[in-house]
Amino acid sequence: MLETTRTYRAKIVNHQQVSDDLDDCGHSASKLWNVARYYTQGRWNDDGEIPDDGELKSELKEHERYSDLHSQSSQRVLEELAESFTSWYKARQRGDENANPPGYRKHGDEHPRSTVTWKQKGIKHDSKHNQIRLSKGFNLKNHRSDFILTEYETRPDVTVENIQQVRAVWNGNRWELHLVCKVEIPVEDAPGDNTAGIDLGIKNYLAIAYDDGDAELYPGNVLKQDKHYFTRNEYGTEGENGASKRALRARQKLSRRKNHFLHALAKHIVEQCIDHEVGRIAIGDLSEIREEDGKARNWGKRGNKKLHGWEFDRFTRLLEYKAEEHGILVDRKSERDTSKTCSCCGRKRDANRVERGLYVCESCGTTMNADMNGAVNIRRKITQNPPTGDMSNGRLARPVAYLFNQTSGSFHPREQVSCKP
Ligand SMILES: [Zn+2]
């Protein structure tokens, strides 16, 4: 058995009753962050040193802002600040000129709603009624209560128990809870020593290349159809009072169907990897794309991925969870150059181009599905095998496309599609 944690997203059912209290906590977390940010700046100016979280905690625990939140929540804010300063300091030592220290959390007179974390002492979980009590800090307690009583809802297949941490996260529109739970999962031996590479994309949701030359595409066509169907006009558009009930329900349905797709896809990919005796999967590290915000143009057309970054990250985590249970390691690798390099001859040239989803190599003349080219290149990052040279004629040139059947919740191969023009 492997002891690990799972983070479940939960919707707050009684949002209207608790949002003011959560706002107070979120603003307080920003204020405390700024207090600690100011203190750190002073230490840095005085003697060129960065205080660690231990120093921040002992120096600031008497500060008025510290008592706005539960002590463990305040401690977490200070830990986060110390962590960001440490990673900035390390980057600076490496000579990274572009690294910036963490900033203040303030826009004009407004404090943003920071994520607030509660640890075990600040949490009371009533699993029978799907309720969680989150402790307030001394300063925010009032005549009504000294805790925030949230009612939550998770995906039906999730069992919430052994909560280690609750994070209240403002998603730009409303608060949601991230529940970090301790879980025990059985671990199997890896199915084999083979590798696979996965490219997540826009045209094909997923492309996977195995080292025996097998290649599969998952077009994700149902996602596009669903989006078209559930956001069409007759469901109403956003009016003066926000979205109509009908439009809201359609959007919820859309998001449920998407969830269903992502879970089924992750499960299916793990099953395919077991069949191919894969022990290790390479997948693009999409968090890197987000960090590169300022350099987005370097990604060219792949910059589109940024819009989907959050969702891809979510899929990758689902895949990690499911793969882990079968002893398969999911290895996040940088996607740098994977779209530009020819997986056949290994040459990277700006003249190589993508046309209608096909990758065309100026050097060796290879023409293959662009997403598959990316998948092969990403797989190469975890294996020694050199480019083989004959791939354009092999199975890679004719990947099998798998389509999702919404009713059965499973994927079925379509007829072989040729990727040669
Ligand atoms: Zn080539």
Tab-separated table of C-alpha atoms and ligand atoms in Angstrom:
chain	number	residue	atom	x	y	z
A	1	MET	CA	0.000	0.000	0.000
A	2	LEU	CA	1.154	3.465	-0.818
A	3	GLU	CA	0.166	6.327	1.457
A	4	THR	CA	-0.338	9.485	-0.487
A	5	THR	CA	-2.671	12.458	-0.772
A	6	ARG	CA	-5.425	13.277	-3.199
A	7	THR	CA	-6.841	16.727	-3.755
A	8	TYR	CA	-10.552	16.868	-4.507
A	9	ARG	CA	-12.286	19.981	-5.739
A	10	ALA	CA	-15.537	20.709	-4.014
A	11	LYS	CA	-18.312	23.112	-4.814
A	12	ILE	CA	-19.609	25.193	-1.923
A	13	VAL	CA	-23.350	24.616	-1.857
A	14	ASN	CA	-24.174	27.403	0.601
A	15	HIS	CA	-21.948	29.902	-1.156
A	16	GLN	CA	-24.212	32.853	-0.466
A	17	GLN	CA	-24.070	32.320	3.303
A	18	VAL	CA	-20.307	31.931	3.542
A	19	SER	CA	-18.868	34.099	0.781
A	20	ASP	CA	-18.558	37.244	2.939
A	21	ASP	CA	-16.650	35.337	5.601
A	22	LEU	CA	-14.408	33.740	3.008
A	23	ASP	CA	-13.825	37.161	1.423
A	24	ASP	CA	-12.679	38.453	4.823
A	25	CYS	CA	-10.259	35.545	5.160
A	26	GLY	CA	-8.954	35.962	1.604
A	27	HIS	CA	-8.354	39.684	2.095
A	28	SER	CA	-6.695	39.029	5.455
A	29	ALA	CA	-4.347	36.497	3.906
A	30	SER	CA	-3.293	39.170	1.396
A	31	LYS	CA	-2.734	41.714	4.171
A	32	LEU	CA	-0.633	39.303	6.219
A	33	TRP	CA	1.334	38.424	3.091
A	34	ASN	CA	2.078	42.133	2.602
A	35	VAL	CA	3.143	42.581	6.230
A	36	ALA	CA	5.588	39.679	5.858
A	37	ARG	CA	6.677	40.912	2.439
A	38	TYR	CA	7.519	44.281	4.022
A	39	TYR	CA	9.411	42.656	6.881
A	40	THR	CA	11.409	40.522	4.438
A	41	GLN	CA	12.300	43.569	2.357
A	42	GLY	CA	13.631	45.266	5.492
A	43	ARG	CA	15.831	42.296	6.400
A	44	TRP	CA	17.080	42.117	2.826
A	45	ASN	CA	17.908	45.839	2.744
A	46	ASP	CA	19.596	45.718	6.149
A	47	ASP	CA	21.821	42.687	5.814
A	48	GLY	CA	21.138	41.024	2.450
A	49	GLU	CA	19.467	38.027	4.030
A	50	ILE	CA	16.078	36.439	3.579
A	51	PRO	CA	14.255	35.363	6.716
A	52	ASP	CA	12.973	31.765	6.709
A	53	ASP	CA	9.436	30.863	7.677
A	54	GLY	CA	10.532	30.154	11.253
A	55	GLU	CA	11.749	33.700	11.676
A	56	LEU	CA	8.657	35.159	10.015
A	57	LYS	CA	6.403	33.167	12.348
A	58	SER	CA	8.190	34.188	15.537
A	59	GLU	CA	8.579	37.823	14.483
A	60	LEU	CA	5.018	38.312	13.258
A	61	LYS	CA	2.919	36.135	15.553
A	62	GLU	CA	2.071	39.139	17.735
A	63	HIS	CA	1.147	41.238	14.729
A	64	GLU	CA	-2.498	42.225	14.559
A	65	ARG	CA	-2.900	40.810	11.051
A	66	TYR	CA	-1.646	37.411	12.232
A	67	SER	CA	-4.762	37.040	14.402
A	68	ASP	CA	-7.142	37.656	11.523
A	69	LEU	CA	-6.832	34.005	10.522
A	70	HIS	CA	-6.559	30.734	12.400
A	71	SER	CA	-2.933	30.425	13.527
A	72	GLN	CA	-2.209	27.504	11.185
A	73	SER	CA	-3.715	29.447	8.272
A	74	SER	CA	-1.511	32.448	9.081
A	75	GLN	CA	1.513	30.169	9.339
A	76	ARG	CA	0.765	28.806	5.888
A	77	VAL	CA	0.735	32.337	4.412
A	78	LEU	CA	4.174	32.982	5.895
A	79	GLU	CA	5.476	29.626	4.656
A	80	GLU	CA	4.277	30.427	1.139
A	81	LEU	CA	6.037	33.780	1.200
A	82	ALA	CA	9.263	32.241	2.491
A	83	GLU	CA	9.060	29.554	-0.204
A	84	SER	CA	8.608	32.113	-2.983
A	85	PHE	CA	11.499	34.191	-1.692
A	86	THR	CA	13.720	31.131	-1.467
A	87	SER	CA	13.006	30.090	-5.048
A	88	TRP	CA	13.626	33.650	-6.244
A	89	TYR	CA	16.917	33.694	-4.307
A	90	LYS	CA	18.006	30.382	-5.829
A	91	ALA	CA	17.170	31.584	-9.343
A	92	ARG	CA	19.165	34.740	-8.641
A	93	GLN	CA	22.163	32.679	-7.543
A	94	ARG	CA	21.903	30.655	-10.740
A	95	GLY	CA	22.277	33.951	-12.571
A	96	ASP	CA	18.690	34.163	-13.791
A	97	GLU	CA	18.337	37.882	-14.533
A	98	ASN	CA	14.615	37.682	-15.177
A	99	ALA	CA	13.716	36.267	-11.789
A	100	ASN	CA	11.559	38.614	-9.740
A	101	PRO	CA	10.970	38.438	-6.004
A	102	PRO	CA	7.358	37.853	-4.948
A	103	GLY	CA	5.376	41.098	-5.019
A	104	TYR	CA	2.844	42.735	-2.753
A	105	ARG	CA	-0.741	41.572	-3.042
A	106	LYS	CA	-2.496	44.836	-3.600
A	107	HIS	CA	-4.232	46.493	-6.528
A	108	GLY	CA	-4.657	50.147	-5.614
A	109	ASP	CA	-6.602	50.126	-2.380
A	110	GLU	CA	-7.937	46.657	-3.019
A	111	HIS	CA	-6.545	43.466	-1.576
A	112	PRO	CA	-7.088	40.436	-3.790
A	113	ARG	CA	-8.683	37.300	-2.385
A	114	SER	CA	-5.716	35.100	-1.592
A	115	THR	CA	-6.060	31.359	-1.232
A	116	VAL	CA	-6.604	30.487	2.427
A	117	THR	CA	-5.380	27.180	3.818
A	118	TRP	CA	-6.689	25.428	6.908
A	119	LYS	CA	-4.768	22.611	8.500
A	120	GLN	CA	-6.144	19.940	10.786
A	121	LYS	CA	-6.587	22.031	13.926
A	122	GLY	CA	-8.728	24.527	12.030
A	123	ILE	CA	-10.983	21.923	10.392
A	124	LYS	CA	-13.979	19.988	11.647
A	125	HIS	CA	-15.398	17.598	9.093
A	126	ASP	CA	-18.902	16.169	9.259
A	127	SER	CA	-18.798	13.569	6.501
A	128	LYS	CA	-22.378	12.517	7.057
A	129	HIS	CA	-23.753	15.928	6.160
A	130	ASN	CA	-20.973	17.029	3.805
A	131	GLN	CA	-20.120	19.936	6.060
A	132	ILE	CA	-16.787	21.409	7.017
A	133	ARG	CA	-16.240	23.936	9.791
A	134	LEU	CA	-13.341	26.254	9.111
A	135	SER	CA	-12.010	28.187	12.094
A	136	LYS	CA	-11.749	31.946	11.916
A	137	GLY	CA	-8.964	33.914	13.489
A	138	PHE	CA	-9.517	35.799	16.730
A	139	ASN	CA	-10.021	39.163	15.005
A	140	LEU	CA	-12.677	37.921	12.600
A	141	LYS	CA	-14.814	36.124	15.163
A	142	ASN	CA	-18.077	37.895	15.737
A	143	HIS	CA	-21.271	37.509	17.695
A	144	ARG	CA	-22.585	34.927	15.315
A	145	SER	CA	-19.827	32.393	15.179
A	146	ASP	CA	-16.141	31.702	15.343
A	147	PHE	CA	-16.128	29.372	12.376
A	148	ILE	CA	-17.353	29.236	8.797
A	149	LEU	CA	-19.759	26.387	8.185
A	150	THR	CA	-19.430	25.280	4.564
A	151	GLU	CA	-21.594	22.717	2.860
A	152	TYR	CA	-19.780	21.060	0.013
A	153	GLU	CA	-20.442	18.822	-2.920
A	154	THR	CA	-17.887	16.700	-4.770
A	155	ARG	CA	-18.024	14.339	-7.705
A	156	PRO	CA	-20.211	11.382	-6.736
A	157	ASP	CA	-17.371	8.851	-6.964
A	158	VAL	CA	-15.215	10.748	-4.464
A	159	THR	CA	-15.084	9.727	-0.818
A	160	VAL	CA	-13.951	12.582	1.365
A	161	GLU	CA	-12.172	11.305	4.478
A	162	ASN	CA	-8.945	11.898	6.380
A	163	ILE	CA	-8.839	15.563	5.420
A	164	GLN	CA	-5.367	16.974	5.955
A	165	GLN	CA	-5.912	20.404	4.537
A	166	VAL	CA	-8.664	22.560	3.150
A	167	ARG	CA	-7.862	25.334	0.737
A	168	ALA	CA	-10.423	27.989	-0.120
A	169	VAL	CA	-9.646	29.164	-3.629
A	170	TRP	CA	-11.235	32.124	-5.388
A	171	ASN	CA	-11.712	31.075	-9.004
A	172	GLY	CA	-12.441	34.580	-10.230
A	173	ASN	CA	-16.147	34.142	-9.858
A	174	ARG	CA	-16.763	32.262	-6.629
A	175	TRP	CA	-15.014	30.386	-3.888
A	176	GLU	CA	-14.361	26.686	-4.141
A	177	LEU	CA	-12.752	24.231	-1.754
A	178	HIS	CA	-9.805	22.001	-2.462
A	179	LEU	CA	-9.809	19.122	-0.018
A	180	VAL	CA	-6.467	17.429	0.517
A	181	CYS	CA	-7.126	13.937	1.832
A	182	LYS	CA	-4.815	11.187	2.970
A	183	VAL	CA	-5.456	7.992	1.037
A	184	GLU	CA	-3.967	4.539	0.861
A	185	ILE	CA	-3.733	2.957	-2.546
A	186	PRO	CA	-2.630	-0.510	-3.509
A	187	VAL	CA	0.456	-0.508	-5.707
A	188	GLU	CA	1.166	-3.042	-8.400
A	189	ASP	CA	4.439	-3.795	-10.106
A	190	ALA	CA	5.028	-1.842	-13.287
A	191	PRO	CA	3.611	-3.666	-16.320
A	192	GLY	CA	7.033	-3.558	-18.034
A	193	ASP	CA	10.023	-1.438	-18.991
A	194	ASN	CA	8.590	0.140	-22.131
A	195	THR	CA	7.995	3.841	-22.542
A	196	ALA	CA	5.270	5.990	-24.070
A	197	GLY	CA	5.093	9.666	-24.995
A	198	ILE	CA	1.977	11.812	-24.804
A	199	ASP	CA	1.264	15.086	-26.537
A	200	LEU	CA	-1.778	17.026	-25.373
A	201	GLY	CA	-3.128	19.363	-27.989
A	202	ILE	CA	-5.924	21.321	-29.502
A	203	LYS	CA	-6.574	19.475	-32.730
A	204	ASN	CA	-6.216	16.057	-31.180
A	205	TYR	CA	-6.873	16.052	-27.481
A	206	LEU	CA	-4.179	13.456	-27.014
A	207	ALA	CA	-1.578	11.683	-29.145
A	208	ILE	CA	0.401	8.766	-27.730
A	209	ALA	CA	3.431	6.993	-29.184
A	210	TYR	CA	4.748	3.699	-27.813
A	211	ASP	CA	8.260	2.424	-28.360
A	212	ASP	CA	7.128	-0.540	-30.443
A	213	GLY	CA	5.905	1.951	-33.050
A	214	ASP	CA	2.232	1.810	-32.181
A	215	ALA	CA	0.568	5.210	-32.276
A	216	GLU	CA	-2.879	6.379	-31.231
A	217	LEU	CA	-4.826	9.601	-31.609
A	218	TYR	CA	-7.711	10.749	-29.446
A	219	PRO	CA	-9.472	13.542	-31.316
A	220	GLY	CA	-11.764	14.567	-28.465
A	221	ASN	CA	-14.476	15.299	-30.987
A	222	VAL	CA	-17.215	14.878	-28.396
A	223	LEU	CA	-15.767	17.815	-26.460
A	224	LYS	CA	-16.178	20.077	-29.447
A	225	GLN	CA	-19.668	18.791	-30.231
A	226	ASP	CA	-20.708	19.206	-26.600
A	227	LYS	CA	-19.358	22.699	-26.389
A	228	HIS	CA	-21.188	23.653	-29.549
A	229	TYR	CA	-24.405	22.034	-28.355
A	230	PHE	CA	-24.533	23.264	-24.776
A	231	THR	CA	-23.493	26.823	-25.395
A	232	ARG	CA	-25.828	27.412	-28.339
A	233	ASN	CA	-28.095	30.384	-28.233
A	234	GLU	CA	-31.347	28.783	-27.225
A	235	TYR	CA	-29.918	28.117	-23.787
A	236	GLY	CA	-29.757	31.852	-23.364
A	237	THR	CA	-26.772	34.094	-22.949
A	238	GLU	CA	-25.485	36.093	-20.040
A	239	GLY	CA	-28.083	38.740	-19.222
A	240	GLU	CA	-27.931	41.647	-16.849
A	241	ASN	CA	-28.354	39.351	-13.916
A	242	GLY	CA	-25.674	36.943	-15.040
A	243	ALA	CA	-26.396	33.720	-16.807
A	244	SER	CA	-29.949	32.485	-17.042
A	245	LYS	CA	-30.823	29.380	-15.042
A	246	ARG	CA	-31.134	27.436	-18.241
A	247	ALA	CA	-27.737	28.551	-19.479
A	248	LEU	CA	-26.228	27.795	-16.093
A	249	ARG	CA	-27.650	24.273	-16.065
A	250	ALA	CA	-26.413	23.703	-19.600
A	251	ARG	CA	-22.953	24.807	-18.566
A	252	GLN	CA	-22.984	22.479	-15.558
A	253	LYS	CA	-24.010	19.622	-17.793
A	254	LEU	CA	-21.225	20.500	-20.190
A	255	SER	CA	-18.680	20.440	-17.404
A	256	ARG	CA	-19.984	17.085	-16.094
A	257	ARG	CA	-19.684	15.553	-19.536
A	258	LYS	CA	-16.185	16.908	-19.904
A	259	ASN	CA	-15.222	15.416	-16.539
A	260	HIS	CA	-16.622	12.107	-17.670
A	261	PHE	CA	-14.509	12.282	-20.827
A	262	LEU	CA	-11.289	13.165	-18.981
A	263	HIS	CA	-11.700	10.384	-16.412
A	264	ALA	CA	-12.543	7.819	-19.074
A	265	LEU	CA	-9.598	8.920	-21.201
A	266	ALA	CA	-7.102	8.689	-18.334
A	267	LYS	CA	-8.399	5.227	-17.457
A	268	HIS	CA	-8.259	4.078	-21.066
A	269	ILE	CA	-4.707	5.369	-21.595
A	270	VAL	CA	-3.522	3.512	-18.499
A	271	GLU	CA	-5.146	0.311	-19.820
A	272	GLN	CA	-3.434	0.781	-23.195
A	273	CYS	CA	-0.116	1.321	-21.417
A	274	ILE	CA	-0.592	-1.890	-19.440
A	275	ASP	CA	-1.181	-3.728	-22.745
A	276	HIS	CA	2.023	-2.213	-24.121
A	277	GLU	CA	3.966	-3.110	-20.955
A	278	VAL	CA	4.782	0.518	-20.306
A	279	GLY	CA	6.535	1.434	-17.067
A	280	ARG	CA	7.061	5.085	-17.749
A	281	ILE	CA	5.070	7.738	-19.610
A	282	ALA	CA	6.540	11.065	-20.708
A	283	ILE	CA	4.104	13.956	-20.946
A	284	GLY	CA	4.579	17.678	-21.554
A	285	ASP	CA	5.030	19.773	-18.450
A	286	LEU	CA	2.269	22.291	-18.974
A	287	SER	CA	3.028	24.224	-15.821
A	288	GLU	CA	6.089	25.395	-17.668
A	289	ILE	CA	3.929	26.960	-20.334
A	290	ARG	CA	2.111	28.998	-17.725
A	291	GLU	CA	5.342	30.142	-16.116
A	292	GLU	CA	6.524	31.313	-19.478
A	293	ASP	CA	3.673	33.788	-19.729
A	294	GLY	CA	5.991	36.602	-20.728
A	295	LYS	CA	7.570	34.539	-23.460
A	296	ALA	CA	4.366	33.127	-24.890
A	297	ARG	CA	5.219	34.162	-28.417
A	298	ASN	CA	8.119	31.730	-28.454
A	299	TRP	CA	5.576	28.973	-28.502
A	300	GLY	CA	4.066	30.137	-31.737
A	301	LYS	CA	0.902	28.293	-32.586
A	302	ARG	CA	1.423	26.063	-29.598
A	303	GLY	CA	0.749	29.173	-27.529
A	304	ASN	CA	-2.862	28.081	-27.854
A	305	LYS	CA	-2.032	25.474	-25.289
A	306	LYS	CA	-1.824	28.167	-22.674
A	307	LEU	CA	-5.574	28.640	-22.833
A	308	HIS	CA	-6.013	24.983	-22.037
A	309	GLY	CA	-3.103	24.796	-19.611
A	310	TRP	CA	-5.221	24.459	-16.529
A	311	GLU	CA	-7.313	21.690	-18.040
A	312	PHE	CA	-4.302	19.808	-19.386
A	313	ASP	CA	-2.738	20.025	-15.964
A	314	ARG	CA	-5.877	18.528	-14.509
A	315	PHE	CA	-5.857	15.687	-17.022
A	316	THR	CA	-2.189	15.014	-16.270
A	317	ARG	CA	-2.966	14.727	-12.568
A	318	LEU	CA	-5.826	12.294	-13.295
A	319	LEU	CA	-3.446	10.255	-15.401
A	320	GLU	CA	-0.806	10.312	-12.660
A	321	TYR	CA	-3.304	9.027	-10.091
A	322	LYS	CA	-4.524	6.198	-12.251
A	323	ALA	CA	-1.059	5.264	-13.542
A	324	GLU	CA	0.431	5.291	-10.035
A	325	GLU	CA	-1.935	2.546	-8.932
A	326	HIS	CA	-0.489	0.295	-11.638
A	327	GLY	CA	3.110	1.129	-10.853
A	328	ILE	CA	3.465	3.313	-13.955
A	329	LEU	CA	5.438	6.516	-13.557
A	330	VAL	CA	4.229	9.672	-15.286
A	331	ASP	CA	7.195	11.867	-16.019
A	332	ARG	CA	6.552	15.542	-16.807
A	333	LYS	CA	9.089	16.766	-19.321
A	334	SER	CA	9.705	20.114	-20.943
A	335	GLU	CA	7.954	20.413	-24.295
A	336	ARG	CA	10.637	22.702	-25.619
A	337	ASP	CA	11.371	22.036	-29.297
A	338	THR	CA	9.169	18.936	-29.387
A	339	SER	CA	6.941	20.544	-32.003
A	340	LYS	CA	9.819	21.857	-34.115
A	341	THR	CA	12.065	18.807	-34.184
A	342	CYS	CA	11.585	16.081	-36.777
A	343	SER	CA	11.017	12.837	-34.909
A	344	CYS	CA	12.276	10.941	-37.940
A	345	CYS	CA	15.686	12.482	-38.647
A	346	GLY	CA	16.053	14.470	-35.407
A	347	ARG	CA	16.739	17.750	-37.165
A	348	LYS	CA	15.264	20.967	-35.829
A	349	ARG	CA	14.789	23.570	-38.483
A	350	ASP	CA	12.642	26.643	-38.642
A	351	ALA	CA	11.815	25.690	-42.218
A	352	ASN	CA	10.029	22.600	-40.914
A	353	ARG	CA	6.402	23.450	-40.875
A	354	VAL	CA	2.971	22.311	-39.817
A	355	GLU	CA	0.237	22.360	-42.411
A	356	ARG	CA	-3.310	21.250	-41.709
A	357	GLY	CA	-2.096	19.280	-38.728
A	358	LEU	CA	0.720	17.621	-40.676
A	359	TYR	CA	4.359	18.033	-39.785
A	360	VAL	CA	6.559	18.420	-42.838
A	361	CYS	CA	10.352	18.012	-42.566
A	362	GLU	CA	12.459	19.935	-45.081
A	363	SER	CA	15.454	17.701	-44.432
A	364	CYS	CA	14.184	14.173	-44.828
A	365	GLY	CA	10.795	14.783	-46.370
A	366	THR	CA	8.856	13.126	-43.572
A	367	THR	CA	5.216	14.070	-43.411
A	368	MET	CA	3.347	12.947	-40.369
A	369	ASN	CA	0.651	13.956	-37.957
A	370	ALA	CA	2.032	16.957	-36.061
A	371	ASP	CA	0.691	15.847	-32.680
A	372	MET	CA	2.185	12.404	-33.188
A	373	ASN	CA	5.524	13.987	-34.062
A	374	GLY	CA	5.332	15.795	-30.714
A	375	ALA	CA	4.438	12.586	-28.872
A	376	VAL	CA	7.432	10.731	-30.351
A	377	ASN	CA	9.756	13.583	-29.427
A	378	ILE	CA	8.494	13.736	-25.873
A	379	ARG	CA	8.941	9.969	-25.493
A	380	ARG	CA	12.543	10.359	-26.677
A	381	LYS	CA	13.209	12.507	-23.631
A	382	ILE	CA	12.996	9.464	-21.387
A	383	THR	CA	14.621	6.854	-23.561
A	384	GLN	CA	17.946	6.410	-25.329
A	385	ASN	CA	16.653	5.062	-28.615
A	386	PRO	CA	17.883	7.199	-31.499
A	387	PRO	CA	15.565	8.369	-34.270
A	388	THR	CA	14.983	5.304	-36.418
A	389	GLY	CA	14.673	6.910	-39.806
A	390	ASP	CA	11.920	4.721	-41.184
A	391	MET	CA	9.102	5.878	-39.025
A	392	SER	CA	7.252	7.759	-41.690
A	393	ASN	CA	6.517	4.431	-43.354
A	394	GLY	CA	5.638	2.560	-40.195
A	395	ARG	CA	2.660	2.459	-37.934
A	396	LEU	CA	3.481	5.979	-36.769
A	397	ALA	CA	2.364	7.288	-40.130
A	398	ARG	CA	-0.991	5.627	-39.677
A	399	PRO	CA	-2.010	6.200	-36.093
A	400	VAL	CA	-5.204	4.578	-34.919
A	401	ALA	CA	-7.837	7.136	-34.005
A	402	TYR	CA	-9.962	6.304	-30.974
A	403	LEU	CA	-13.391	7.856	-30.631
A	404	PHE	CA	-15.281	8.299	-27.401
A	405	ASN	CA	-18.689	6.759	-26.982
A	406	GLN	CA	-20.550	8.941	-24.502
A	407	THR	CA	-23.131	6.272	-23.687
A	408	SER	CA	-20.764	3.423	-22.919
A	409	GLY	CA	-18.093	5.752	-21.587
A	410	SER	CA	-15.419	3.922	-23.551
A	411	PHE	CA	-13.106	4.496	-26.506
A	412	HIS	CA	-13.231	2.537	-29.744
A	413	PRO	CA	-10.821	2.565	-32.671
A	414	ARG	CA	-12.015	4.098	-35.899
A	415	GLU	CA	-10.678	2.680	-39.159
A	416	GLN	CA	-7.010	3.424	-39.735
A	417	VAL	CA	-6.499	6.967	-40.940
A	418	SER	CA	-3.638	7.651	-43.266
A	419	CYS	CA	-1.617	10.689	-42.446
A	420	LYS	CA	0.155	10.748	-45.756
A	421	PRO	CA	-1.234	13.339	-48.104
B	1	ZN	ZN	13.296	14.903	-40.860
